Amino acid sequence: MFCLPLALQQGSVLPGLAAMLAVCLASGSSFMLLAYLCEKLYGQSYRDIWAASLGPKTSVIVDFSIVANGLAVCMLYQVLVADLVQQAAAALFGVADLSRSLIVWVNAVLIIAPLCHLRNLSALRYTSITGLCLVLGVFAYVVSDFFGHWQVATSNLVAGAFHLDRGIFSMVAISVGAFQAHYNSPRFFKELGCNLQQHSRMTIIAYTLTFAIYSIFAVAGMGLFGSSTTGNVLKNYAAAGSSVVVAGWVGTIFNMNFTYPLVFVSARNSLISMVPALEKANEKRPRAAHVAITCSMLVVTSCAACLTDDISFVTGMLGAFALLKVMLLIFVLVLIVLEVSCCFGCCCWCCYCCCGLYLGLAVVSNCEEPPWAPASRGSSRQFLFFVSLGLL
């Protein structure tokens, strides 16, 4: 949510909101489509649907997707926490040059690691609710600040009302990442008693409210800061801001840290089921395997978080991958409804992969200059082009 104002600034207000609405409709529809596929294919998870439609041998692709998505989200949380700790330290203690890498590793060792080693995460549902309330408080503050600076905000919105360029790709990808919740759809469908009508009703309500919150926040943030909007809109507020701003930073840090294990555990479980050696080790020596796998994954996300301070870059990549997965859902539905041949299905799959590849390249090539881009070898966009090609 915090990088949506930058996405709106890059895509411009009117096309950006139209793109966000289109993404919301596509995401909500595919969320309901997953429940339909669960009913049609008698599946209870994302993996079950994939295995039933494309064969159990290919279900490793789902596990890889969940692992990659989970690790990227965890990295995103750590980058956001590092941003906010830097600003909070400057505001509260006057420490203006605190190392980002130091923040990432101290936070990982002292807070995130103990939470990720918990065997039972049920207690975190209370902290998740508390964190959600704190984030809503940040939302309310930004919106109230928008109305408090109405003249400046409206002039910024008018100045960036309409232009069409490659920035719209960033808007689409970041929006897809923001609306992504599809791995939870089969579980929600099961908890609602496999009632497709009730699942659809709740999906419509949830996505409508989410679109309202996201669009209002994006407009408010972009209106407040205009062309100076950063990848994390909270970084636009000065370190010497009001106590409400500092409280918002601290609340967001709290929310990110206690949401991290919920995403991390699903990625860890998928990694174990994807790699037979890890699965055997987890059966023979569960405690040692649990500690080793958890620490290794945490080291990976922490190292990655030290390499960038632009959350819009990470969110854009997440969105590009997520859109590809939505395309594959539609592909599965086509196979079911039309009962087409395997040859035609493979052709459709290749087309969807090419579309996802194109979107990923377009998004990443439009991102801001990352800290690791080589300055002496052409433009950073060319560098990012080949990086994204390797990733996709």
PDB file of C-alpha atoms in Angstrom, residues 138-291:
ATOM      1  CA  VAL A 138      -1.499   5.620   9.236  1.00  0.00           C
ATOM      2  CA  PHE A 139      -4.025   5.635   6.394  1.00  0.00           C
ATOM      3  CA  ALA A 140      -6.290   8.008   8.326  1.00  0.00           C
ATOM      4  CA  TYR A 141      -3.376  10.351   9.084  1.00  0.00           C
ATOM      5  CA  VAL A 142      -2.225  10.573   5.446  1.00  0.00           C
ATOM      6  CA  VAL A 143      -5.784  11.228   4.252  1.00  0.00           C
ATOM      7  CA  SER A 144      -6.350  13.897   6.915  1.00  0.00           C
ATOM      8  CA  ASP A 145      -3.012  15.481   5.972  1.00  0.00           C
ATOM      9  CA  PHE A 146      -4.209  15.547   2.362  1.00  0.00           C
ATOM     10  CA  PHE A 147      -7.298  17.540   3.297  1.00  0.00           C
ATOM     11  CA  GLY A 148      -5.183  19.758   5.542  1.00  0.00           C
ATOM     12  CA  HIS A 149      -3.038  20.744   2.537  1.00  0.00           C
ATOM     13  CA  TRP A 150      -5.890  20.820   0.057  1.00  0.00           C
ATOM     14  CA  GLN A 151      -4.585  23.532  -2.270  1.00  0.00           C
ATOM     15  CA  VAL A 152      -1.122  22.036  -2.691  1.00  0.00           C
ATOM     16  CA  ALA A 153      -2.553  18.523  -3.017  1.00  0.00           C
ATOM     17  CA  THR A 154      -5.090  19.435  -5.693  1.00  0.00           C
ATOM     18  CA  SER A 155      -2.474  21.338  -7.709  1.00  0.00           C
ATOM     19  CA  ASN A 156      -0.222  18.255  -7.653  1.00  0.00           C
ATOM     20  CA  LEU A 157      -3.114  16.056  -8.767  1.00  0.00           C
ATOM     21  CA  VAL A 158      -4.007  18.410 -11.614  1.00  0.00           C
ATOM     22  CA  ALA A 159      -0.365  18.564 -12.738  1.00  0.00           C
ATOM     23  CA  GLY A 160      -0.169  14.767 -12.887  1.00  0.00           C
ATOM     24  CA  ALA A 161      -3.732  14.100 -14.023  1.00  0.00           C
ATOM     25  CA  PHE A 162      -3.027  12.467 -17.367  1.00  0.00           C
ATOM     26  CA  HIS A 163      -0.025  11.196 -19.270  1.00  0.00           C
ATOM     27  CA  LEU A 164       0.617   7.841 -20.891  1.00  0.00           C
ATOM     28  CA  ASP A 165       4.081   6.309 -20.912  1.00  0.00           C
ATOM     29  CA  ARG A 166       5.857   3.253 -19.524  1.00  0.00           C
ATOM     30  CA  GLY A 167       4.947   4.336 -16.017  1.00  0.00           C
ATOM     31  CA  ILE A 168       1.554   2.692 -16.480  1.00  0.00           C
ATOM     32  CA  PHE A 169       3.310  -0.695 -16.440  1.00  0.00           C
ATOM     33  CA  SER A 170       4.651   0.057 -12.968  1.00  0.00           C
ATOM     34  CA  MET A 171       1.158   1.043 -11.880  1.00  0.00           C
ATOM     35  CA  VAL A 172      -0.268  -2.235 -13.151  1.00  0.00           C
ATOM     36  CA  ALA A 173       2.419  -4.421 -11.586  1.00  0.00           C
ATOM     37  CA  ILE A 174       2.390  -2.686  -8.197  1.00  0.00           C
ATOM     38  CA  SER A 175      -1.415  -2.837  -8.143  1.00  0.00           C
ATOM     39  CA  VAL A 176      -1.368  -6.558  -8.913  1.00  0.00           C
ATOM     40  CA  GLY A 177       1.063  -7.088  -6.049  1.00  0.00           C
ATOM     41  CA  ALA A 178      -1.137  -5.037  -3.717  1.00  0.00           C
ATOM     42  CA  PHE A 179      -4.303  -6.996  -4.552  1.00  0.00           C
ATOM     43  CA  GLN A 180      -2.602 -10.395  -4.432  1.00  0.00           C
ATOM     44  CA  ALA A 181      -4.170 -12.821  -1.958  1.00  0.00           C
ATOM     45  CA  HIS A 182      -4.910 -15.783  -4.184  1.00  0.00           C
ATOM     46  CA  TYR A 183      -3.123 -18.504  -2.214  1.00  0.00           C
ATOM     47  CA  ASN A 184      -5.717 -18.004   0.547  1.00  0.00           C
ATOM     48  CA  SER A 185      -8.770 -18.446  -1.673  1.00  0.00           C
ATOM     49  CA  PRO A 186      -9.031 -22.266  -1.370  1.00  0.00           C
ATOM     50  CA  ARG A 187      -8.722 -22.030   2.425  1.00  0.00           C
ATOM     51  CA  PHE A 188     -11.407 -19.335   2.633  1.00  0.00           C
ATOM     52  CA  PHE A 189     -13.639 -21.422   0.371  1.00  0.00           C
ATOM     53  CA  LYS A 190     -13.228 -24.423   2.669  1.00  0.00           C
ATOM     54  CA  GLU A 191     -13.871 -22.360   5.821  1.00  0.00           C
ATOM     55  CA  LEU A 192     -17.086 -21.008   4.263  1.00  0.00           C
ATOM     56  CA  GLY A 193     -18.402 -24.543   3.916  1.00  0.00           C
ATOM     57  CA  CYS A 194     -17.541 -24.807   0.210  1.00  0.00           C
ATOM     58  CA  ASN A 195     -20.371 -22.378  -0.502  1.00  0.00           C
ATOM     59  CA  LEU A 196     -19.455 -20.732  -3.795  1.00  0.00           C
ATOM     60  CA  GLN A 197     -22.144 -18.061  -3.552  1.00  0.00           C
ATOM     61  CA  GLN A 198     -21.068 -16.963  -0.082  1.00  0.00           C
ATOM     62  CA  HIS A 199     -17.417 -16.981  -1.124  1.00  0.00           C
ATOM     63  CA  SER A 200     -18.234 -14.764  -4.110  1.00  0.00           C
ATOM     64  CA  ARG A 201     -20.215 -12.352  -1.948  1.00  0.00           C
ATOM     65  CA  MET A 202     -17.402 -11.990   0.586  1.00  0.00           C
ATOM     66  CA  THR A 203     -14.845 -11.572  -2.207  1.00  0.00           C
ATOM     67  CA  ILE A 204     -16.833  -8.735  -3.777  1.00  0.00           C
ATOM     68  CA  ILE A 205     -17.151  -6.947  -0.425  1.00  0.00           C
ATOM     69  CA  ALA A 206     -13.462  -7.409   0.437  1.00  0.00           C
ATOM     70  CA  TYR A 207     -12.130  -6.265  -2.920  1.00  0.00           C
ATOM     71  CA  THR A 208     -14.495  -3.291  -3.049  1.00  0.00           C
ATOM     72  CA  LEU A 209     -13.300  -2.072   0.353  1.00  0.00           C
ATOM     73  CA  THR A 210      -9.678  -2.737  -0.573  1.00  0.00           C
ATOM     74  CA  PHE A 211      -9.971  -0.761  -3.797  1.00  0.00           C
ATOM     75  CA  ALA A 212     -11.556   2.142  -1.931  1.00  0.00           C
ATOM     76  CA  ILE A 213      -8.747   2.204   0.656  1.00  0.00           C
ATOM     77  CA  TYR A 214      -5.951   1.790  -1.890  1.00  0.00           C
ATOM     78  CA  SER A 215      -7.269   4.406  -4.315  1.00  0.00           C
ATOM     79  CA  ILE A 216      -7.899   6.990  -1.589  1.00  0.00           C
ATOM     80  CA  PHE A 217      -4.454   6.410  -0.083  1.00  0.00           C
ATOM     81  CA  ALA A 218      -2.740   6.587  -3.480  1.00  0.00           C
ATOM     82  CA  VAL A 219      -4.492   9.838  -4.397  1.00  0.00           C
ATOM     83  CA  ALA A 220      -3.777  11.346  -0.973  1.00  0.00           C
ATOM     84  CA  GLY A 221      -0.086  10.418  -1.003  1.00  0.00           C
ATOM     85  CA  MET A 222       0.467  11.516  -4.585  1.00  0.00           C
ATOM     86  CA  GLY A 223      -1.414  14.766  -3.970  1.00  0.00           C
ATOM     87  CA  LEU A 224       0.647  15.583  -0.893  1.00  0.00           C
ATOM     88  CA  PHE A 225       4.083  15.005  -2.397  1.00  0.00           C
ATOM     89  CA  GLY A 226       3.603  15.146  -6.178  1.00  0.00           C
ATOM     90  CA  SER A 227       6.722  14.454  -8.216  1.00  0.00           C
ATOM     91  CA  SER A 228       8.816  14.013  -5.044  1.00  0.00           C
ATOM     92  CA  THR A 229       6.835  10.937  -3.934  1.00  0.00           C
ATOM     93  CA  THR A 230       9.165   8.104  -2.888  1.00  0.00           C
ATOM     94  CA  GLY A 231       8.748   4.336  -3.155  1.00  0.00           C
ATOM     95  CA  ASN A 232       7.657   4.314   0.490  1.00  0.00           C
ATOM     96  CA  VAL A 233       5.407   7.333   0.977  1.00  0.00           C
ATOM     97  CA  LEU A 234       6.125   7.397   4.718  1.00  0.00           C
ATOM     98  CA  LYS A 235       9.726   8.353   3.870  1.00  0.00           C
ATOM     99  CA  ASN A 236       8.401  11.654   2.516  1.00  0.00           C
ATOM    100  CA  TYR A 237       7.579  12.787   6.028  1.00  0.00           C
ATOM    101  CA  ALA A 238      10.455  14.569   7.739  1.00  0.00           C
ATOM    102  CA  ALA A 239      12.227  12.812  10.607  1.00  0.00           C
ATOM    103  CA  ALA A 240      11.456  15.788  12.812  1.00  0.00           C
ATOM    104  CA  GLY A 241       7.734  15.387  12.203  1.00  0.00           C
ATOM    105  CA  SER A 242       4.924  15.262  14.706  1.00  0.00           C
ATOM    106  CA  SER A 243       4.462  12.561  17.314  1.00  0.00           C
ATOM    107  CA  VAL A 244       1.607  11.162  15.219  1.00  0.00           C
ATOM    108  CA  VAL A 245       3.987  10.555  12.308  1.00  0.00           C
ATOM    109  CA  VAL A 246       6.523   8.820  14.544  1.00  0.00           C
ATOM    110  CA  ALA A 247       3.738   6.715  16.073  1.00  0.00           C
ATOM    111  CA  GLY A 248       2.697   5.734  12.555  1.00  0.00           C
ATOM    112  CA  TRP A 249       6.236   4.629  11.755  1.00  0.00           C
ATOM    113  CA  VAL A 250       6.472   2.557  14.940  1.00  0.00           C
ATOM    114  CA  GLY A 251       3.047   1.023  14.345  1.00  0.00           C
ATOM    115  CA  THR A 252       3.967   0.027  10.808  1.00  0.00           C
ATOM    116  CA  ILE A 253       7.226  -1.536  12.045  1.00  0.00           C
ATOM    117  CA  PHE A 254       5.213  -3.533  14.574  1.00  0.00           C
ATOM    118  CA  ASN A 255       2.783  -4.697  11.893  1.00  0.00           C
ATOM    119  CA  MET A 256       5.509  -5.751   9.440  1.00  0.00           C
ATOM    120  CA  ASN A 257       7.478  -7.723  12.034  1.00  0.00           C
ATOM    121  CA  PHE A 258       4.495  -9.674  13.317  1.00  0.00           C
ATOM    122  CA  THR A 259       3.065 -10.328   9.850  1.00  0.00           C
ATOM    123  CA  TYR A 260       6.420 -11.603   8.579  1.00  0.00           C
ATOM    124  CA  PRO A 261       6.204 -15.099  10.177  1.00  0.00           C
ATOM    125  CA  LEU A 262       2.770 -15.762   8.650  1.00  0.00           C
ATOM    126  CA  VAL A 263       4.179 -15.323   5.142  1.00  0.00           C
ATOM    127  CA  PHE A 264       7.492 -16.962   5.992  1.00  0.00           C
ATOM    128  CA  VAL A 265       5.981 -20.212   7.271  1.00  0.00           C
ATOM    129  CA  SER A 266       3.985 -20.865   4.093  1.00  0.00           C
ATOM    130  CA  ALA A 267       7.139 -20.322   2.019  1.00  0.00           C
ATOM    131  CA  ARG A 268       9.131 -22.650   4.290  1.00  0.00           C
ATOM    132  CA  ASN A 269       6.517 -25.412   4.098  1.00  0.00           C
ATOM    133  CA  SER A 270       6.423 -25.176   0.304  1.00  0.00           C
ATOM    134  CA  LEU A 271      10.214 -25.327   0.134  1.00  0.00           C
ATOM    135  CA  ILE A 272      10.250 -28.487   2.250  1.00  0.00           C
ATOM    136  CA  SER A 273       7.609 -30.186   0.098  1.00  0.00           C
ATOM    137  CA  MET A 274       9.395 -29.084  -3.089  1.00  0.00           C
ATOM    138  CA  VAL A 275      12.813 -30.540  -2.167  1.00  0.00           C
ATOM    139  CA  PRO A 276      12.732 -34.292  -1.305  1.00  0.00           C
ATOM    140  CA  ALA A 277      16.012 -34.099   0.645  1.00  0.00           C
ATOM    141  CA  LEU A 278      14.588 -31.424   2.932  1.00  0.00           C
ATOM    142  CA  GLU A 279      11.407 -33.423   3.371  1.00  0.00           C
ATOM    143  CA  LYS A 280      13.354 -36.504   4.460  1.00  0.00           C
ATOM    144  CA  ALA A 281      15.530 -34.468   6.813  1.00  0.00           C
ATOM    145  CA  ASN A 282      12.423 -32.902   8.320  1.00  0.00           C
ATOM    146  CA  GLU A 283      10.995 -36.358   9.004  1.00  0.00           C
ATOM    147  CA  LYS A 284      14.176 -37.814  10.534  1.00  0.00           C
ATOM    148  CA  ARG A 285      15.395 -34.824  12.551  1.00  0.00           C
ATOM    149  CA  PRO A 286      12.531 -32.319  12.631  1.00  0.00           C
ATOM    150  CA  ARG A 287      14.035 -29.892  15.149  1.00  0.00           C
ATOM    151  CA  ALA A 288      17.443 -29.621  13.473  1.00  0.00           C
ATOM    152  CA  ALA A 289      15.861 -29.353  10.026  1.00  0.00           C
ATOM    153  CA  HIS A 290      13.437 -26.705  11.261  1.00  0.00           C
ATOM    154  CA  VAL A 291      16.242 -24.551  12.670  1.00  0.00           C
TER     155      VAL A 291
END
